Amino acid sequence: LILITSLILGTTITISSNHWMLAWMGLEINTMAIIPLICKPHHPRATEAAIKYFLTQSTASALILFSSMTNAWSSGQWDITQLNHPTSSLLLTMAISIKLGLVPFHFWFPEVLQGSSLTTALLLSTLMKLPPITLLLLTSQSLNPTSLALLAILSALIGGWMGLNQTQTRKILAFSSISHLGWMIIIILYNPKLTILTFALYTMMTTTVFLSLNRTKILKLSTMLISWTKTPTLNTTLMLTLLSLAGLPPLTGFMPKWLILQELTKQEMIPAATIISLLSLLGLFFYLRLAYHSAITLPPNSSNHMKLWLTNKTPNTPTAILTALSTFLLPLSPLIIPML
């Protein structure tokens, strides 16, 4: 309870702060609160993940502090929105990229997710991304558009490419997170509200996937093959949510991609829009692979895997609501577009 409260407190402090020191303090509270949650399973992988997380996040925090101090030194301002020094802007872009796990600072993220439990991995993929994205939103006007676009396209490329060969569900979702962050970052300068919408929908869909996987205790694709017989309905809805994450048209996930491509075209960034839409095909491949494993493939004979206990069949209302939202929100887009 204390750790979760600290997580919410740290996130709230960073989001609502206007001063660099307060924002930095919120990020530190967040880091300190999540480390015991990563360490909770008494396993060498969990300890390794916690150390990797601590080292990368403390480096990023030091860079944020360095960036804000350099800016305060040159301009006399501690206000987050007054980031005028070019070196500070560059340092902040690097620091936020490390915090978020954007390419080329992404190496820690899949490893940390793989060493954590599914619930901690969910927190790392969703809640822990909110404070750095907020800082990016506040400072976006001072950052270099070319470097942001480059980071975004590289993240979409590596996130899709590296996810193709994975067999562990947490690693696949880590690379999925990296490629989605690429989509959020490319549009942040031109339409920040669209970044918020993309992040909200991504959080909703990822939460649904993690809760579904946690329900059936699926950690790798081979386990996913034999989970169909235990919870057929949940596996079907999981398949739909995965296709929604891929951004297929009749489902919710298509909305942010469609709006981002439309906005990029309006900004006359046709090459960037073309490249990032082609790179989403890489992601589509591994989502289809996951969906295929979750619902379509049935083992032809008795499996050699150790049989898992039957899951608890009580209805799970949050997962049901989130699944409905993750798949059927597209018809509401005429209501959402005027708000952007």
Short mmCIF file of C-alpha atoms in Angstrom, two decimals:
data_model
loop_
_atom_site.label_atom_id
_atom_site.label_comp_id
_atom_site.label_asym_id
_atom_site.label_seq_id
_atom_site.Cartn_x
_atom_site.Cartn_y
_atom_site.Cartn_z
CA LEU A 1 0.00 0.00 0.00
CA ILE A 2 2.82 2.42 0.94
CA LEU A 3 4.66 1.68 -2.33
CA ILE A 4 1.57 2.13 -4.53
CA THR A 5 0.69 5.37 -2.68
CA SER A 6 4.28 6.60 -3.22
CA LEU A 7 4.00 5.76 -6.93
CA ILE A 8 0.79 7.78 -7.27
CA LEU A 9 2.28 10.61 -5.16
CA GLY A 10 5.50 10.75 -7.25
CA THR A 11 3.53 10.78 -10.51
CA THR A 12 1.18 13.51 -9.23
CA ILE A 13 4.08 15.69 -8.02
CA THR A 14 5.85 15.49 -11.40
CA ILE A 15 2.69 16.09 -13.44
CA SER A 16 1.54 19.10 -11.39
CA SER A 17 4.93 20.75 -10.81
CA ASN A 18 6.15 23.88 -12.50
CA HIS A 19 9.63 23.87 -10.96
CA TRP A 20 12.46 21.57 -12.09
CA MET A 21 13.41 20.48 -8.56
CA LEU A 22 9.85 19.36 -7.74
CA ALA A 23 9.58 17.45 -11.02
CA TRP A 24 12.93 15.74 -10.31
CA MET A 25 11.79 14.88 -6.77
CA GLY A 26 8.59 13.27 -8.10
CA LEU A 27 10.62 11.14 -10.54
CA GLU A 28 12.93 10.03 -7.70
CA ILE A 29 9.97 9.06 -5.46
CA ASN A 30 8.63 7.00 -8.38
CA THR A 31 11.94 5.20 -8.91
CA MET A 32 12.36 4.41 -5.22
CA ALA A 33 8.79 3.11 -4.94
CA ILE A 34 8.93 0.76 -7.94
CA ILE A 35 12.29 -0.90 -7.11
CA PRO A 36 10.93 -2.99 -4.15
CA LEU A 37 8.01 -4.06 -6.40
CA ILE A 38 10.46 -5.30 -9.05
CA CYS A 39 12.49 -7.11 -6.34
CA LYS A 40 9.41 -8.76 -4.80
CA PRO A 41 9.84 -12.22 -6.40
CA HIS A 42 12.92 -13.69 -4.66
CA HIS A 43 14.71 -14.57 -7.85
CA PRO A 44 18.10 -13.60 -9.33
CA ARG A 45 16.39 -12.27 -12.49
CA ALA A 46 14.22 -9.93 -10.38
CA THR A 47 17.25 -8.59 -8.47
CA GLU A 48 19.14 -8.10 -11.74
CA ALA A 49 16.14 -6.26 -13.23
CA ALA A 50 15.91 -3.99 -10.18
CA ILE A 51 19.63 -3.09 -10.36
CA LYS A 52 19.40 -2.39 -14.12
CA TYR A 53 16.33 -0.24 -13.55
CA PHE A 54 17.98 1.68 -10.69
CA LEU A 55 21.17 2.40 -12.68
CA THR A 56 19.38 3.62 -15.83
CA GLN A 57 16.83 5.73 -13.96
CA SER A 58 19.42 7.34 -11.69
CA THR A 59 21.53 8.23 -14.77
CA ALA A 60 18.46 9.81 -16.40
CA SER A 61 17.59 11.71 -13.19
CA ALA A 62 21.16 13.05 -12.94
CA LEU A 63 20.94 14.23 -16.57
CA ILE A 64 17.60 15.98 -15.87
CA LEU A 65 19.16 17.74 -12.87
CA PHE A 66 22.23 18.69 -14.91
CA SER A 67 20.04 19.97 -17.77
CA SER A 68 17.83 22.10 -15.47
CA MET A 69 20.86 23.51 -13.60
CA THR A 70 22.60 24.46 -16.87
CA ASN A 71 19.41 26.19 -18.01
CA ALA A 72 18.99 27.99 -14.66
CA TRP A 73 22.63 29.07 -14.81
CA SER A 74 22.25 30.67 -18.25
CA SER A 75 18.71 32.10 -17.95
CA GLY A 76 18.04 32.40 -14.20
CA GLN A 77 14.82 30.38 -14.68
CA TRP A 78 13.76 27.19 -12.85
CA ASP A 79 10.44 27.11 -14.71
CA ILE A 80 9.94 23.88 -16.71
CA THR A 81 8.42 25.66 -19.72
CA GLN A 82 11.36 28.15 -19.98
CA LEU A 83 13.96 25.75 -21.38
CA ASN A 84 15.95 28.08 -23.64
CA HIS A 85 19.51 26.75 -23.51
CA PRO A 86 20.35 24.45 -26.50
CA THR A 87 22.65 22.16 -24.45
CA SER A 88 19.93 21.81 -21.78
CA SER A 89 17.40 20.87 -24.47
CA LEU A 90 19.72 18.17 -25.83
CA LEU A 91 20.46 16.78 -22.35
CA LEU A 92 16.77 16.74 -21.48
CA THR A 93 15.90 14.89 -24.71
CA MET A 94 18.52 12.26 -23.80
CA ALA A 95 17.32 11.98 -20.20
CA ILE A 96 13.66 11.57 -21.15
CA SER A 97 14.62 9.03 -23.83
CA ILE A 98 16.43 6.97 -21.17
CA LYS A 99 13.45 7.29 -18.78
CA LEU A 100 10.99 6.17 -21.46
CA GLY A 101 13.22 3.54 -23.06
CA LEU A 102 13.29 5.17 -26.51
CA VAL A 103 15.81 3.90 -29.05
CA PRO A 104 18.89 4.07 -28.75
CA PHE A 105 18.45 4.03 -24.94
CA HIS A 106 16.02 1.09 -24.95
CA PHE A 107 18.25 -1.84 -23.93
CA TRP A 108 17.25 -1.82 -20.25
CA PHE A 109 13.48 -1.93 -20.82
CA PRO A 110 12.85 -5.48 -22.20
CA GLU A 111 15.32 -6.93 -19.67
CA VAL A 112 13.66 -5.21 -16.71
CA LEU A 113 10.18 -6.27 -17.87
CA GLN A 114 11.36 -9.85 -18.32
CA GLY A 115 12.68 -9.92 -14.74
CA SER A 116 9.48 -8.47 -13.22
CA SER A 117 6.12 -10.05 -12.48
CA LEU A 118 3.24 -9.32 -14.89
CA THR A 119 1.64 -6.72 -12.58
CA THR A 120 4.93 -4.84 -12.05
CA ALA A 121 5.56 -5.04 -15.82
CA LEU A 122 2.14 -3.43 -16.33
CA LEU A 123 3.07 -0.56 -13.98
CA LEU A 124 6.42 -0.10 -15.74
CA SER A 125 4.75 -0.01 -19.18
CA THR A 126 1.96 2.41 -18.27
CA LEU A 127 2.08 4.47 -15.05
CA MET A 128 5.87 4.92 -15.04
CA LYS A 129 5.77 6.39 -18.56
CA LEU A 130 3.38 9.19 -17.58
CA PRO A 131 5.77 11.59 -15.71
CA PRO A 132 8.48 11.60 -18.46
CA ILE A 133 5.84 12.11 -21.19
CA THR A 134 4.39 15.03 -19.18
CA LEU A 135 7.86 16.63 -18.97
CA LEU A 136 8.22 16.18 -22.75
CA LEU A 137 4.81 17.81 -23.31
CA LEU A 138 5.77 20.80 -21.13
CA THR A 139 9.13 21.33 -22.83
CA SER A 140 8.24 20.18 -26.36
CA GLN A 141 8.38 23.69 -27.86
CA SER A 142 12.06 24.05 -26.81
CA LEU A 143 13.20 20.68 -28.19
CA ASN A 144 14.74 19.94 -31.59
CA PRO A 145 12.03 18.65 -34.01
CA THR A 146 14.54 16.71 -36.17
CA SER A 147 16.03 14.78 -33.23
CA LEU A 148 12.54 13.97 -31.88
CA ALA A 149 11.39 12.70 -35.30
CA LEU A 150 14.58 10.62 -35.62
CA LEU A 151 14.10 9.10 -32.14
CA ALA A 152 10.47 8.33 -32.97
CA ILE A 153 11.20 6.61 -36.31
CA LEU A 154 14.10 4.61 -34.80
CA SER A 155 11.85 3.51 -31.90
CA ALA A 156 9.12 2.38 -34.29
CA LEU A 157 11.74 0.50 -36.36
CA ILE A 158 13.62 -1.24 -33.51
CA GLY A 159 10.42 -1.85 -31.48
CA GLY A 160 8.92 -3.70 -34.45
CA TRP A 161 12.11 -5.41 -35.61
CA MET A 162 13.28 -6.75 -32.24
CA GLY A 163 9.80 -7.99 -31.32
CA LEU A 164 9.68 -10.37 -34.30
CA ASN A 165 11.95 -13.02 -32.84
CA GLN A 166 10.76 -13.06 -29.21
CA THR A 167 9.04 -15.98 -27.47
CA GLN A 168 8.49 -14.36 -24.04
CA THR A 169 5.24 -12.39 -23.80
CA ARG A 170 6.71 -9.70 -21.50
CA LYS A 171 9.56 -8.99 -23.94
CA ILE A 172 7.11 -8.80 -26.85
CA LEU A 173 5.02 -6.28 -24.91
CA ALA A 174 8.19 -4.31 -24.02
CA PHE A 175 9.07 -3.92 -27.72
CA SER A 176 5.43 -3.10 -28.44
CA SER A 177 5.70 -0.31 -25.85
CA ILE A 178 8.87 1.05 -27.52
CA SER A 179 7.21 1.19 -30.95
CA HIS A 180 4.07 2.87 -29.53
CA LEU A 181 6.25 5.48 -27.83
CA GLY A 182 7.69 6.25 -31.26
CA TRP A 183 4.18 7.11 -32.48
CA MET A 184 3.58 9.34 -29.43
CA ILE A 185 6.89 11.21 -29.75
CA ILE A 186 6.62 11.97 -33.48
CA ILE A 187 3.44 14.03 -32.99
CA ILE A 188 4.23 15.69 -29.64
CA LEU A 189 5.45 18.98 -31.18
CA TYR A 190 2.53 19.42 -33.54
CA ASN A 191 -0.45 18.17 -31.52
CA PRO A 192 0.27 17.44 -27.82
CA LYS A 193 -3.38 16.51 -27.16
CA LEU A 194 -3.05 13.72 -29.72
CA THR A 195 -0.03 12.37 -27.79
CA ILE A 196 -2.17 12.31 -24.62
CA LEU A 197 -4.97 10.49 -26.47
CA THR A 198 -2.53 7.94 -27.92
CA PHE A 199 -0.99 7.35 -24.48
CA ALA A 200 -4.44 6.93 -22.85
CA LEU A 201 -5.59 4.40 -25.47
CA TYR A 202 -2.24 2.56 -25.38
CA THR A 203 -2.45 2.35 -21.55
CA MET A 204 -5.98 0.97 -21.76
CA MET A 205 -5.12 -1.71 -24.33
CA THR A 206 -1.87 -2.73 -22.62
CA THR A 207 -3.64 -2.99 -19.24
CA THR A 208 -6.23 -5.30 -20.83
CA VAL A 209 -3.50 -7.52 -22.33
CA PHE A 210 -1.51 -7.72 -19.08
CA LEU A 211 -4.61 -8.47 -16.96
CA SER A 212 -5.66 -11.20 -19.39
CA LEU A 213 -2.16 -12.75 -19.39
CA ASN A 214 -1.99 -12.49 -15.59
CA ARG A 215 -5.34 -14.26 -15.29
CA THR A 216 -4.11 -17.31 -17.20
CA LYS A 217 -0.46 -16.94 -16.01
CA ILE A 218 0.92 -16.87 -19.57
CA LEU A 219 4.62 -15.97 -19.62
CA LYS A 220 5.68 -17.46 -22.97
CA LEU A 221 4.13 -18.37 -26.31
CA SER A 222 4.28 -22.14 -25.73
CA THR A 223 2.06 -21.70 -22.62
CA MET A 224 -0.30 -19.56 -24.67
CA LEU A 225 -0.87 -22.49 -27.05
CA ILE A 226 -2.44 -24.64 -24.31
CA SER A 227 -4.37 -21.90 -22.51
CA TRP A 228 -7.26 -22.01 -25.03
CA THR A 229 -8.90 -24.99 -23.33
CA LYS A 230 -8.91 -23.26 -19.93
CA THR A 231 -10.46 -19.90 -20.80
CA PRO A 232 -11.74 -19.84 -24.40
CA THR A 233 -13.70 -16.58 -24.03
CA LEU A 234 -10.79 -14.71 -22.43
CA ASN A 235 -8.45 -15.91 -25.16
CA THR A 236 -10.84 -14.70 -27.87
CA THR A 237 -11.09 -11.24 -26.30
CA LEU A 238 -7.30 -11.22 -25.82
CA MET A 239 -6.91 -11.89 -29.56
CA LEU A 240 -9.17 -8.90 -30.35
CA THR A 241 -7.25 -6.63 -27.95
CA LEU A 242 -3.92 -7.66 -29.51
CA LEU A 243 -5.27 -6.85 -32.98
CA SER A 244 -6.47 -3.51 -31.57
CA LEU A 245 -2.93 -2.82 -30.26
CA ALA A 246 -1.68 -3.57 -33.78
CA GLY A 247 -3.97 -0.78 -35.05
CA LEU A 248 -6.32 -2.75 -37.32
CA PRO A 249 -9.21 -0.61 -38.64
CA PRO A 250 -12.46 -1.79 -37.02
CA LEU A 251 -10.87 -1.65 -33.53
CA THR A 252 -9.94 1.14 -31.07
CA GLY A 253 -6.17 1.01 -31.80
CA PHE A 254 -6.73 2.27 -35.35
CA MET A 255 -7.95 5.68 -34.11
CA PRO A 256 -4.66 7.17 -32.79
CA LYS A 257 -2.63 5.89 -35.77
CA TRP A 258 -5.12 7.29 -38.24
CA LEU A 259 -5.21 10.70 -36.48
CA ILE A 260 -1.39 10.84 -36.18
CA LEU A 261 -0.92 10.08 -39.89
CA GLN A 262 -3.54 12.72 -40.74
CA GLU A 263 -1.77 15.33 -38.55
CA LEU A 264 1.67 14.49 -40.02
CA THR A 265 0.22 14.92 -43.53
CA LYS A 266 -1.21 18.33 -42.51
CA GLN A 267 2.26 19.34 -41.28
CA GLU A 268 3.66 18.32 -44.70
CA MET A 269 5.76 15.54 -43.15
CA ILE A 270 4.82 13.04 -45.85
CA PRO A 271 8.12 11.04 -45.74
CA ALA A 272 7.90 10.63 -41.93
CA ALA A 273 4.22 9.56 -42.19
CA THR A 274 5.05 7.03 -44.93
CA ILE A 275 8.03 5.55 -43.04
CA ILE A 276 6.24 5.22 -39.69
CA SER A 277 3.13 3.68 -41.28
CA LEU A 278 5.30 1.11 -43.09
CA LEU A 279 7.16 0.35 -39.86
CA SER A 280 3.86 -0.39 -38.12
CA LEU A 281 3.66 -3.48 -40.39
CA LEU A 282 6.56 -4.99 -38.42
CA GLY A 283 4.55 -4.60 -35.22
CA LEU A 284 1.47 -6.00 -36.96
CA PHE A 285 3.40 -9.18 -37.72
CA PHE A 286 4.23 -10.01 -34.10
CA TYR A 287 0.76 -9.00 -32.85
CA LEU A 288 -0.73 -11.37 -35.43
CA ARG A 289 1.68 -14.05 -34.20
CA LEU A 290 0.49 -13.49 -30.61
CA ALA A 291 -3.17 -13.46 -31.69
CA TYR A 292 -2.59 -16.66 -33.68
CA HIS A 293 -1.07 -18.35 -30.63
CA SER A 294 -3.82 -17.12 -28.31
CA ALA A 295 -6.90 -18.20 -30.23
CA ILE A 296 -6.36 -19.89 -33.56
CA THR A 297 -3.71 -22.54 -32.92
CA LEU A 298 -4.86 -25.68 -31.16
CA PRO A 299 -2.27 -28.36 -30.43
CA PRO A 300 -3.07 -31.40 -32.64
CA ASN A 301 -2.23 -33.91 -29.89
CA SER A 302 -1.77 -34.07 -26.14
CA SER A 303 0.80 -31.51 -25.10
CA ASN A 304 4.13 -32.38 -23.52
CA HIS A 305 3.96 -29.33 -21.28
CA MET A 306 3.21 -29.69 -17.61
CA LYS A 307 -0.53 -29.17 -17.17
CA LEU A 308 -1.46 -25.95 -15.44
CA TRP A 309 -4.16 -25.76 -12.78
CA LEU A 310 -7.54 -24.62 -13.99
CA THR A 311 -8.00 -20.91 -13.49
CA ASN A 312 -10.57 -19.36 -11.24
CA LYS A 313 -13.76 -19.02 -13.31
CA THR A 314 -15.28 -16.10 -11.36
CA PRO A 315 -16.18 -13.16 -13.65
CA ASN A 316 -13.58 -10.40 -13.84
CA THR A 317 -15.44 -7.11 -14.34
CA PRO A 318 -12.45 -4.71 -14.83
CA THR A 319 -10.98 -6.91 -17.59
CA ALA A 320 -14.39 -7.17 -19.26
CA ILE A 321 -14.92 -3.37 -19.24
CA LEU A 322 -11.36 -2.68 -20.45
CA THR A 323 -11.71 -5.28 -23.24
CA ALA A 324 -14.92 -3.65 -24.45
CA LEU A 325 -13.23 -0.20 -24.44
CA SER A 326 -10.08 -1.57 -26.12
CA THR A 327 -12.01 -2.96 -29.06
CA PHE A 328 -15.15 -0.89 -29.69
CA LEU A 329 -14.17 2.81 -29.24
CA LEU A 330 -13.54 3.58 -32.91
CA PRO A 331 -17.17 4.67 -33.64
CA LEU A 332 -16.72 7.41 -30.99
CA SER A 333 -13.94 9.09 -32.98
CA PRO A 334 -16.29 11.84 -34.37
CA LEU A 335 -16.80 12.89 -30.72
CA ILE A 336 -13.08 12.79 -29.89
CA ILE A 337 -11.68 14.58 -32.99
CA PRO A 338 -13.24 18.03 -32.18
CA MET A 339 -11.48 17.95 -28.76
CA LEU A 340 -8.02 17.69 -30.37
#
